[in-house]
mmCIF file of C-alpha atoms (C1' of nucleotides) in Angstrom:
data_model
loop_
_atom_site.group_PDB
_atom_site.id
_atom_site.type_symbol
_atom_site.label_atom_id
_atom_site.label_comp_id
_atom_site.label_asym_id
_atom_site.label_seq_id
_atom_site.Cartn_x
_atom_site.Cartn_y
_atom_site.Cartn_z
ATOM 1 C CA MET A 993 228.652 77.777 -43.604
ATOM 2 C CA LYS A 994 230.359 76.977 -46.461
ATOM 3 C CA SER A 995 227.269 75.685 -48.723
ATOM 4 C CA LYS A 996 227.187 73.144 -51.723
ATOM 5 C CA LEU A 997 227.967 75.837 -53.903
ATOM 6 C CA ASP A 998 230.376 77.747 -52.646
ATOM 7 C CA GLU A 999 232.514 74.310 -52.804
ATOM 8 C CA GLU A 1000 231.002 74.029 -56.364
ATOM 9 C CA PHE A 1001 232.272 77.927 -57.010
ATOM 10 C CA GLU A 1002 235.546 77.237 -55.455
ATOM 11 C CA ARG A 1003 236.017 74.331 -57.412
ATOM 12 C CA LEU A 1004 235.128 76.207 -60.543
ATOM 13 C CA CYS A 1005 237.751 78.967 -59.819
ATOM 14 C CA ARG A 1006 240.420 76.462 -58.974
ATOM 15 C CA GLU A 1007 240.163 74.859 -62.144
ATOM 16 C CA LYS A 1008 239.339 77.594 -64.552
ATOM 17 C CA GLY A 1009 242.127 80.078 -63.198
ATOM 18 C CA LEU A 1010 239.118 82.612 -61.878
ATOM 19 C CA ARG A 1011 239.750 84.128 -58.771
ATOM 20 C CA LEU A 1012 237.346 83.651 -55.442
ATOM 21 C CA THR A 1013 237.022 87.203 -55.158
ATOM 22 C CA GLY A 1014 235.321 89.715 -52.517
ATOM 23 C CA PRO A 1015 232.579 90.409 -54.690
ATOM 24 C CA ARG A 1016 231.780 87.364 -56.418
ATOM 25 C CA ARG A 1017 231.469 85.742 -52.790
ATOM 26 C CA ILE A 1018 229.144 88.401 -51.681
ATOM 27 C CA ILE A 1019 226.937 87.681 -54.973
ATOM 28 C CA LEU A 1020 226.953 83.831 -54.805
ATOM 29 C CA ASP A 1021 225.868 84.464 -50.925
ATOM 30 C CA VAL A 1022 223.016 86.519 -51.969
ATOM 31 C CA LEU A 1023 222.064 84.173 -54.645
ATOM 32 C CA ALA A 1024 222.300 80.902 -52.757
ATOM 33 C CA LYS A 1025 220.329 82.809 -49.716
ATOM 34 C CA ALA A 1026 217.699 84.093 -52.316
ATOM 35 C CA SER A 1027 214.047 81.665 -52.146
ATOM 36 C CA ASP A 1028 212.897 84.007 -54.749
ATOM 37 C CA HIS A 1029 213.952 84.487 -58.201
ATOM 38 C CA PRO A 1030 215.825 87.957 -58.023
ATOM 39 C CA ASP A 1031 216.577 90.150 -61.298
ATOM 40 C CA ALA A 1032 220.267 91.771 -61.317
ATOM 41 C CA ILE A 1033 219.039 95.115 -59.934
ATOM 42 C CA GLU A 1034 217.769 92.860 -57.011
ATOM 43 C CA VAL A 1035 221.000 90.905 -56.589
ATOM 44 C CA HIS A 1036 222.649 94.085 -56.705
ATOM 45 C CA ARG A 1037 220.554 95.764 -54.413
ATOM 46 C CA ARG A 1038 220.527 92.665 -51.639
ATOM 47 C CA ALA A 1039 224.324 92.481 -52.361
ATOM 48 C CA SER A 1040 225.273 96.419 -51.695
ATOM 49 C CA LEU A 1041 223.551 95.547 -48.040
ATOM 50 C CA ILE A 1042 226.986 93.872 -47.652
ATOM 51 C CA ASP A 1043 228.981 96.205 -49.396
ATOM 52 C CA PRO A 1044 227.957 99.151 -50.748
ATOM 53 C CA SER A 1045 231.258 99.781 -53.450
ATOM 54 C CA ILE A 1046 229.999 96.518 -55.590
ATOM 55 C CA ALA A 1047 229.009 97.673 -58.797
ATOM 56 C CA ILE A 1048 226.218 96.681 -60.925
ATOM 57 C CA ALA A 1049 228.271 95.496 -63.858
ATOM 58 C CA THR A 1050 230.008 93.233 -61.469
ATOM 59 C CA VAL A 1051 226.834 91.564 -60.756
ATOM 60 C CA TYR A 1052 226.338 91.026 -64.345
ATOM 61 C CA ARG A 1053 229.348 89.784 -65.551
ATOM 62 C CA THR A 1054 229.081 87.503 -62.507
ATOM 63 C CA VAL A 1055 225.546 86.224 -62.882
ATOM 64 C CA ARG A 1056 226.638 85.416 -66.558
ATOM 65 C CA LEU A 1057 229.967 83.808 -64.896
ATOM 66 C CA LEU A 1058 227.714 81.203 -62.639
ATOM 67 C CA GLU A 1059 225.557 80.597 -65.875
ATOM 68 C CA ASP A 1060 228.103 79.796 -67.915
ATOM 69 C CA SER A 1061 229.222 77.263 -65.503
ATOM 70 C CA GLY A 1062 225.870 75.768 -64.556
ATOM 71 C CA ILE A 1063 225.335 77.023 -61.076
ATOM 72 C CA LEU A 1064 222.770 79.554 -61.768
ATOM 73 C CA GLU A 1065 219.635 79.041 -63.628
ATOM 74 C CA SER A 1066 218.244 82.748 -65.598
ATOM 75 C CA HIS A 1067 214.450 82.585 -66.556
ATOM 76 C CA ALA A 1068 212.426 85.997 -68.625
ATOM 77 C CA PHE A 1069 209.437 85.505 -66.763
ATOM 78 C CA GLY A 1070 207.982 88.137 -69.235
ATOM 79 C CA ASP A 1071 208.871 91.277 -68.122
ATOM 80 C CA GLY A 1072 211.766 92.194 -69.543
ATOM 81 C CA ARG A 1073 214.751 91.332 -67.087
ATOM 82 C CA ALA A 1074 216.216 88.083 -66.387
ATOM 83 C CA ARG A 1075 215.778 86.449 -63.137
ATOM 84 C CA TYR A 1076 217.885 84.258 -61.494
ATOM 85 C CA GLU A 1077 217.630 81.217 -59.124
ATOM 86 C CA THR A 1078 220.423 78.259 -58.286
ATOM 87 C CA ALA A 1079 220.976 75.620 -60.133
ATOM 88 C CA ASP A 1080 221.817 73.235 -57.039
ATOM 89 C CA ARG A 1081 218.288 71.864 -56.443
ATOM 90 C CA GLU A 1082 216.246 69.127 -58.645
ATOM 91 C CA HIS A 1083 214.468 70.868 -61.969
ATOM 92 C CA HIS A 1084 211.300 72.192 -61.393
ATOM 93 C CA ASP A 1085 208.964 74.270 -63.997
ATOM 94 C CA HIS A 1086 207.004 77.917 -62.585
ATOM 95 C CA LEU A 1087 203.775 78.715 -62.491
ATOM 96 C CA ILE A 1088 203.217 82.632 -62.573
ATOM 97 C CA ASN A 1089 200.412 84.217 -60.692
ATOM 98 C CA ILE A 1090 199.963 87.051 -63.259
ATOM 99 C CA GLU A 1091 197.950 88.891 -60.929
ATOM 100 C CA THR A 1092 200.639 89.173 -58.117
ATOM 101 C CA GLY A 1093 203.711 88.326 -59.508
ATOM 102 C CA ASP A 1094 204.443 85.448 -57.302
ATOM 103 C CA VAL A 1095 206.061 82.787 -58.782
ATOM 104 C CA ILE A 1096 205.517 79.023 -57.545
ATOM 105 C CA GLU A 1097 207.797 75.687 -58.792
ATOM 106 C CA PHE A 1098 206.465 72.654 -59.255
ATOM 107 C CA ARG A 1099 207.458 69.505 -61.219
ATOM 108 C CA SER A 1100 206.104 67.050 -62.844
ATOM 109 C CA ASP A 1101 207.738 63.620 -63.963
ATOM 110 C CA GLU A 1102 205.165 62.837 -66.258
ATOM 111 C CA ILE A 1103 205.261 65.878 -68.883
ATOM 112 C CA GLU A 1104 208.801 65.802 -68.759
ATOM 113 C CA ARG A 1105 208.918 62.522 -69.998
ATOM 114 C CA LEU A 1106 206.521 63.364 -73.019
ATOM 115 C CA GLN A 1107 208.571 65.674 -73.546
ATOM 116 C CA GLU A 1108 211.483 63.237 -73.928
ATOM 117 C CA GLY A 1109 209.158 61.301 -76.345
ATOM 118 C CA ILE A 1110 208.532 64.084 -78.518
ATOM 119 C CA ALA A 1111 212.168 65.348 -79.162
ATOM 120 C CA ARG A 1112 213.134 61.731 -79.728
ATOM 121 C CA ALA A 1113 210.606 61.546 -82.461
ATOM 122 C CA HIS A 1114 211.368 64.413 -83.897
ATOM 123 C CA GLY A 1115 215.189 63.032 -83.941
ATOM 124 C CA PHE A 1116 216.534 65.250 -81.757
ATOM 125 C CA GLU A 1117 217.737 65.309 -77.949
ATOM 126 C CA ILE A 1118 216.639 67.260 -74.745
ATOM 127 C CA VAL A 1119 219.448 69.771 -73.909
ATOM 128 C CA SER A 1120 216.938 71.939 -71.629
ATOM 129 C CA HIS A 1121 213.642 73.092 -71.719
ATOM 130 C CA ARG A 1122 211.304 75.376 -70.137
ATOM 131 C CA LEU A 1123 207.378 75.479 -68.956
ATOM 132 C CA GLU A 1124 206.227 78.470 -68.064
ATOM 133 C CA ILE A 1125 202.316 78.403 -66.764
ATOM 134 C CA PHE A 1126 200.814 81.617 -66.566
ATOM 135 C CA VAL A 1127 197.437 81.437 -64.175
ATOM 136 C CA LYS A 1128 195.091 83.376 -62.232
ATOM 137 C CA PRO A 1129 193.614 82.497 -58.862
ATOM 138 C CA LEU A 1130 190.315 80.209 -59.497
ATOM 139 C CA LYS A 1131 187.333 82.147 -58.167
ATOM 140 C CA GLY A 1132 185.831 80.114 -54.930
ATOM 141 C CA GLY A 1133 189.309 77.716 -55.272
ATOM 142 C CA LYS A 1134 191.251 76.381 -52.558
ATOM 143 C CA ARG A 1135 194.539 77.927 -52.247
ATOM 144 C CA LYS A 1136 197.676 76.156 -51.417
ATOM 145 C CA LYS A 1137 200.760 78.489 -49.818
ATOM 146 C CA THR A 1138 203.111 80.393 -52.356
ATOM 147 C CA SER A 1139 206.392 80.815 -52.313
ATOM 148 C CA ARG A 1140 206.209 84.684 -52.580
ATOM 149 C CA ASP A 1141 208.056 86.820 -55.061
ATOM 150 C CA ARG A 1142 209.004 90.300 -55.481
ATOM 151 C CA ARG A 1143 208.370 92.234 -58.682
ATOM 152 C CA MET B 482 192.744 87.066 -101.327
ATOM 153 C CA LYS B 483 191.219 88.209 -98.081
ATOM 154 C CA SER B 484 192.632 85.937 -95.248
ATOM 155 C CA LYS B 485 190.691 85.637 -91.955
ATOM 156 C CA LEU B 486 193.243 86.957 -89.867
ATOM 157 C CA ASP B 487 192.231 90.695 -92.308
ATOM 158 C CA GLU B 488 188.608 90.244 -91.660
ATOM 159 C CA GLU B 489 189.472 89.882 -87.498
ATOM 160 C CA PHE B 490 192.076 92.714 -88.454
ATOM 161 C CA GLU B 491 188.934 94.742 -89.772
ATOM 162 C CA ARG B 492 186.176 93.446 -87.055
ATOM 163 C CA LEU B 493 188.843 94.765 -84.816
ATOM 164 C CA CYS B 494 189.234 98.046 -86.590
ATOM 165 C CA ARG B 495 185.276 99.032 -86.303
ATOM 166 C CA GLU B 496 184.592 97.880 -82.905
ATOM 167 C CA LYS B 497 187.738 100.160 -81.579
ATOM 168 C CA GLY B 498 187.577 102.931 -83.947
ATOM 169 C CA LEU B 499 191.063 101.981 -85.165
ATOM 170 C CA ARG B 500 192.427 102.733 -88.763
ATOM 171 C CA LEU B 501 192.814 100.485 -91.143
ATOM 172 C CA THR B 502 195.982 101.974 -92.366
ATOM 173 C CA GLY B 503 198.822 100.863 -95.278
ATOM 174 C CA PRO B 504 201.176 100.012 -92.948
ATOM 175 C CA ARG B 505 199.120 98.183 -90.724
ATOM 176 C CA ARG B 506 197.499 96.120 -93.837
ATOM 177 C CA ILE B 507 201.168 95.663 -94.902
ATOM 178 C CA ILE B 508 202.821 94.305 -91.592
ATOM 179 C CA LEU B 509 199.706 92.186 -90.825
ATOM 180 C CA ASP B 510 199.913 90.977 -94.592
ATOM 181 C CA VAL B 511 203.671 90.247 -93.806
ATOM 182 C CA LEU B 512 202.602 88.269 -90.403
ATOM 183 C CA ALA B 513 199.921 86.543 -92.460
ATOM 184 C CA LYS B 514 202.716 85.220 -94.782
ATOM 185 C CA ALA B 515 205.467 84.473 -92.717
ATOM 186 C CA SER B 516 205.622 80.402 -91.798
ATOM 187 C CA ASP B 517 208.679 80.975 -89.728
ATOM 188 C CA HIS B 518 208.965 83.240 -87.000
ATOM 189 C CA PRO B 519 210.547 86.331 -87.585
ATOM 190 C CA ASP B 520 211.630 89.340 -85.083
ATOM 191 C CA ALA B 521 210.386 93.222 -84.859
ATOM 192 C CA ILE B 522 213.468 93.843 -87.165
ATOM 193 C CA GLU B 523 212.736 90.938 -89.737
ATOM 194 C CA VAL B 524 209.434 91.706 -89.999
ATOM 195 C CA HIS B 525 210.459 95.352 -90.930
ATOM 196 C CA ARG B 526 212.823 94.481 -93.711
ATOM 197 C CA ARG B 527 209.706 92.267 -95.031
ATOM 198 C CA ALA B 528 207.586 95.086 -94.611
ATOM 199 C CA SER B 529 209.682 97.576 -96.457
ATOM 200 C CA LEU B 530 210.400 95.862 -99.600
ATOM 201 C CA ILE B 531 206.503 96.544 -100.681
ATOM 202 C CA ASP B 532 206.453 99.516 -98.894
ATOM 203 C CA PRO B 533 210.049 101.126 -98.007
ATOM 204 C CA SER B 534 208.583 103.987 -96.007
ATOM 205 C CA ILE B 535 207.561 101.909 -93.134
ATOM 206 C CA ALA B 536 209.304 102.869 -89.962
ATOM 207 C CA ILE B 537 210.336 100.559 -87.548
ATOM 208 C CA ALA B 538 208.275 102.115 -85.013
ATOM 209 C CA THR B 539 205.095 101.499 -86.758
ATOM 210 C CA VAL B 540 205.915 98.158 -86.904
ATOM 211 C CA TYR B 541 206.100 97.815 -83.111
ATOM 212 C CA ARG B 542 203.329 99.607 -82.534
ATOM 213 C CA THR B 543 201.580 97.317 -84.877
ATOM 214 C CA VAL B 544 202.629 94.118 -83.428
ATOM 215 C CA ARG B 545 201.475 95.340 -79.985
ATOM 216 C CA LEU B 546 198.454 96.256 -80.845
ATOM 217 C CA LEU B 547 198.246 93.086 -82.741
ATOM 218 C CA GLU B 548 199.471 91.068 -79.769
ATOM 219 C CA ASP B 549 196.960 92.761 -77.587
ATOM 220 C CA SER B 550 194.233 91.613 -79.637
ATOM 221 C CA GLY B 551 194.931 88.537 -79.686
ATOM 222 C CA ILE B 552 195.984 88.382 -83.535
ATOM 223 C CA LEU B 553 199.305 87.628 -82.694
ATOM 224 C CA GLU B 554 201.694 86.038 -80.231
ATOM 225 C CA SER B 555 205.141 86.669 -79.127
ATOM 226 C CA HIS B 556 207.352 84.662 -77.725
ATOM 227 C CA ALA B 557 210.779 85.264 -76.603
ATOM 228 C CA PHE B 558 213.232 82.049 -77.564
ATOM 229 C CA GLY B 559 216.116 82.537 -75.489
ATOM 230 C CA ASP B 560 218.051 85.652 -77.760
ATOM 231 C CA GLY B 561 217.048 88.875 -76.318
ATOM 232 C CA ARG B 562 214.373 90.017 -79.370
ATOM 233 C CA ALA B 563 210.405 88.878 -79.494
ATOM 234 C CA ARG B 564 209.706 86.849 -82.148
ATOM 235 C CA TYR B 565 206.298 86.561 -83.469
ATOM 236 C CA GLU B 566 203.319 84.020 -84.817
ATOM 237 C CA THR B 567 199.771 84.634 -86.193
ATOM 238 C CA ALA B 568 197.076 83.040 -83.449
ATOM 239 C CA ASP B 569 195.200 81.608 -85.958
ATOM 240 C CA ARG B 570 195.959 78.552 -85.917
ATOM 241 C CA GLU B 571 195.963 76.116 -83.023
ATOM 242 C CA HIS B 572 197.875 76.424 -80.084
ATOM 243 C CA HIS B 573 200.864 74.454 -79.973
ATOM 244 C CA ASP B 574 204.492 74.897 -78.696
ATOM 245 C CA HIS B 575 208.043 74.979 -79.734
ATOM 246 C CA LEU B 576 211.077 72.411 -80.274
ATOM 247 C CA ILE B 577 214.432 75.052 -80.820
ATOM 248 C CA ASN B 578 217.271 73.416 -82.098
ATOM 249 C CA ILE B 579 220.082 75.011 -81.187
ATOM 250 C CA GLU B 580 222.587 74.018 -83.794
ATOM 251 C CA THR B 581 220.450 75.854 -86.082
ATOM 252 C CA GLY B 582 218.012 78.089 -84.510
ATOM 253 C CA ASP B 583 215.473 76.175 -86.283
ATOM 254 C CA VAL B 584 211.858 76.091 -85.146
ATOM 255 C CA ILE B 585 209.573 72.967 -85.195
ATOM 256 C CA GLU B 586 206.022 73.642 -83.397
ATOM 257 C CA PHE B 587 204.114 70.633 -81.868
ATOM 258 C CA ARG B 588 201.340 70.055 -79.947
ATOM 259 C CA SER B 589 200.528 67.655 -76.970
ATOM 260 C CA ASP B 590 197.030 67.032 -75.662
ATOM 261 C CA GLU B 591 198.372 64.948 -72.731
ATOM 262 C CA ILE B 592 200.922 67.651 -71.715
ATOM 263 C CA GLU B 593 198.112 70.256 -72.260
ATOM 264 C CA ARG B 594 195.932 68.273 -70.337
ATOM 265 C CA LEU B 595 198.544 67.591 -67.367
ATOM 266 C CA GLN B 596 198.778 71.421 -66.847
ATOM 267 C CA GLU B 597 195.714 71.621 -66.201
ATOM 268 C CA GLY B 598 195.513 69.567 -63.457
ATOM 269 C CA ILE B 599 199.074 71.197 -61.462
ATOM 270 C CA ALA B 600 197.377 74.844 -62.212
ATOM 271 C CA ARG B 601 194.232 73.783 -60.656
ATOM 272 C CA ALA B 602 195.589 71.674 -57.823
ATOM 273 C CA HIS B 603 197.472 74.470 -56.636
ATOM 274 C CA GLY B 604 194.274 76.619 -57.299
ATOM 275 C CA PHE B 605 194.467 78.217 -60.034
ATOM 276 C CA GLU B 606 192.985 78.572 -64.035
ATOM 277 C CA ILE B 607 195.422 78.806 -66.743
ATOM 278 C CA VAL B 608 195.782 81.926 -68.586
ATOM 279 C CA SER B 609 198.659 81.004 -71.122
ATOM 280 C CA HIS B 610 201.181 78.918 -71.081
ATOM 281 C CA ARG B 611 204.317 78.236 -73.007
ATOM 282 C CA LEU B 612 206.671 75.173 -73.342
ATOM 283 C CA GLU B 613 210.000 75.460 -75.150
ATOM 284 C CA ILE B 614 212.491 72.570 -75.612
ATOM 285 C CA PHE B 615 215.885 73.249 -76.587
ATOM 286 C CA VAL B 616 217.044 70.267 -78.633
ATOM 287 C CA LYS B 617 219.945 69.272 -80.238
ATOM 288 C CA PRO B 618 220.174 66.677 -82.907
ATOM 289 C CA LEU B 619 220.705 63.082 -82.149
ATOM 290 C CA LYS B 620 223.576 61.505 -83.411
ATOM 291 C CA GLY B 621 222.933 58.511 -86.086
ATOM 292 C CA GLY B 622 218.606 59.374 -85.361
ATOM 293 C CA LYS B 623 216.505 59.919 -87.714
ATOM 294 C CA ARG B 624 215.129 63.398 -88.847
ATOM 295 C CA LYS B 625 211.772 64.627 -89.658
ATOM 296 C CA LYS B 626 211.526 67.486 -91.989
ATOM 297 C CA THR B 627 211.802 70.841 -90.143
ATOM 298 C CA SER B 628 210.094 74.306 -90.705
ATOM 299 C CA ARG B 629 213.260 76.659 -91.253
ATOM 300 C CA ASP B 630 213.218 79.626 -89.059
ATOM 301 C CA ARG B 631 215.556 82.536 -89.824
ATOM 302 C CA ARG B 632 218.122 83.292 -87.527
ATOM 303 C "C1'" DC C 1359 255.246 89.337 -46.403
ATOM 304 C "C1'" DA C 1360 257.146 91.848 -50.510
ATOM 305 C "C1'" DA C 1361 257.182 91.852 -55.106
ATOM 306 C "C1'" DC C 1362 254.890 90.713 -59.061
ATOM 307 C "C1'" DT C 1363 252.352 89.143 -62.469
ATOM 308 C "C1'" DT C 1364 247.175 89.256 -64.049
ATOM 309 C "C1'" DA C 1365 242.376 88.945 -63.533
ATOM 310 C "C1'" DT C 1366 238.868 91.264 -61.615
ATOM 311 C "C1'" DT C 1367 236.767 95.820 -60.246
ATOM 312 C "C1'" DG C 1368 233.995 100.383 -60.689
ATOM 313 C "C1'" DC C 1369 232.862 103.708 -63.262
ATOM 314 C "C1'" DA C 1370 231.296 105.678 -67.851
ATOM 315 C "C1'" DA C 1371 230.455 105.309 -71.902
ATOM 316 C "C1'" DT C 1372 228.490 101.980 -75.306
ATOM 317 C "C1'" DT C 1373 224.838 98.599 -77.197
ATOM 318 C "C1'" DA C 1374 220.473 96.914 -78.772
ATOM 319 C "C1'" DA C 1375 215.678 96.167 -77.980
ATOM 320 C "C1'" DG C 1376 211.757 98.724 -77.698
ATOM 321 C "C1'" DT C 1377 209.432 103.079 -76.633
ATOM 322 C "C1'" DC C 1378 207.453 107.816 -76.584
ATOM 323 C "C1'" DT C 1379 207.145 112.728 -78.365
ATOM 324 C "C1'" DC C 1380 205.537 115.927 -82.229
ATOM 325 C "C1'" DA C 1381 204.584 117.776 -85.887
ATOM 326 C "C1'" DA C 1382 203.289 116.488 -90.568
ATOM 327 C "C1'" DA C 1383 200.289 112.678 -93.284
ATOM 328 C "C1'" DA C 1384 196.374 109.968 -93.668
ATOM 329 C "C1'" DG C 1385 191.464 108.088 -92.368
ATOM 330 C "C1'" DC C 1386 187.107 108.480 -92.192
ATOM 331 C "C1'" DA C 1387 182.403 110.321 -91.102
ATOM 332 C "C1'" DG C 1388 179.260 113.497 -92.637
ATOM 333 C "C1'" DC D 1099 186.002 118.315 -100.305
ATOM 334 C "C1'" DT D 1100 185.841 119.515 -94.937
ATOM 335 C "C1'" DG D 1101 187.134 118.929 -90.822
ATOM 336 C "C1'" DC D 1102 188.117 116.088 -86.725
ATOM 337 C "C1'" DT D 1103 191.151 112.520 -85.156
ATOM 338 C "C1'" DT D 1104 194.066 108.739 -85.371
ATOM 339 C "C1'" DT D 1105 198.172 107.081 -87.246
ATOM 340 C "C1'" DT D 1106 202.756 107.976 -89.406
ATOM 341 C "C1'" DG D 1107 207.351 108.480 -89.529
ATOM 342 C "C1'" DA D 1108 211.794 110.494 -87.943
ATOM 343 C "C1'" DG D 1109 214.461 110.527 -84.305
ATOM 344 C "C1'" DA D 1110 214.882 111.106 -79.220
ATOM 345 C "C1'" DC D 1111 214.782 108.600 -75.283
ATOM 346 C "C1'" DT D 1112 214.455 104.631 -71.712
ATOM 347 C "C1'" DT D 1113 215.950 100.557 -69.939
ATOM 348 C "C1'" DA D 1114 218.772 95.978 -69.253
ATOM 349 C "C1'" DA D 1115 222.803 94.646 -70.007
ATOM 350 C "C1'" DT D 1116 227.773 94.925 -72.097
ATOM 351 C "C1'" DT D 1117 232.178 96.495 -72.992
ATOM 352 C "C1'" DG D 1118 236.450 99.399 -72.596
ATOM 353 C "C1'" DC D 1119 239.884 101.470 -69.757
ATOM 354 C "C1'" DA D 1120 242.138 102.334 -65.419
ATOM 355 C "C1'" DA D 1121 242.742 101.382 -61.246
ATOM 356 C "C1'" DT D 1122 242.757 97.133 -57.494
ATOM 357 C "C1'" DA D 1123 243.257 93.292 -55.861
ATOM 358 C "C1'" DA D 1124 244.239 87.989 -55.946
ATOM 359 C "C1'" DG D 1125 246.957 84.496 -55.297
ATOM 360 C "C1'" DT D 1126 252.222 83.429 -56.638
ATOM 361 C "C1'" DT D 1127 256.861 83.459 -56.190
ATOM 362 C "C1'" DG D 1128 260.754 83.840 -53.804
#
DNA sequence: CAACTTATTGCAATTAAGTCTCAAAAGCAG
DNA sequence: CTGCTTTTGAGACTTAATTGCAATAAGTTG
């Protein structure tokens, strides 16, 4: 099946004279299917399962291309590497469980609204923002299911 | 004058059997006096003005030490480097002017409170968090004075 | 579909931030 | 001051990411 991302990527290629190559298709596919937040090495590992000849340099070049076109978002969650997720869903922020490395997505319109107000009060408009909350489990606390992330 | 930071650092040294060395004093001093958010290279440059023999490795070792003891906070504002500020004032978040690199500090108790609620709803407690809003000036907008930051 | 133009790739070399090793230097307790 | 131990400077090393380049492959043209 051709995803919304594929279409957007095709449109982008046509628009900018870029080529829709095998490696690019595979890397985009890996990212579209990822429900976690893989780093470049992990993306390369997964892409290599489909075509073992893909070079890590191509992964880096492709994620940069996708990021620059707004198809991908990159995050720096503390460890040195950048981690990626497709930007096809609505904006959200992250809770990071520091004991497991799991990342949980959340969204708060109230917080977004407050941010708008703060920026405006300083004479700015928001271009982007990031909110990351590093957490640990409450002792006897209730737990909601988490979307597991690779470390 | 001996700052609150100096005292805390002395206490820390005594406590952990660390030595209060020349380089450490100078680096702490540089950081205590910085009203911006310098990176390691900039801290090294400033420390070198006082003692040109200080090595960049010592800067990295010292900021790590200070960060681990909670005297310093490190931030990753998008460019690859870590940038530092002393943790002696109350917690705040950052507006980053993407056109100039200026960093403006702000604080919103309302946002903090909402974050608490979100974490708890997921069964977690907050260990730390970071909120960075990347902004650009409003067109005809009013402007507040900014604390200028080195790029 | 063969020829051609030019973007893209794989590979290896390179960069950049940060860390580590180690001999020499410097704190600090007695 | 002495001696023990931590810390330092210098440079080698690590790791994520980028780049140069010759070979390859998209996409276009005829």
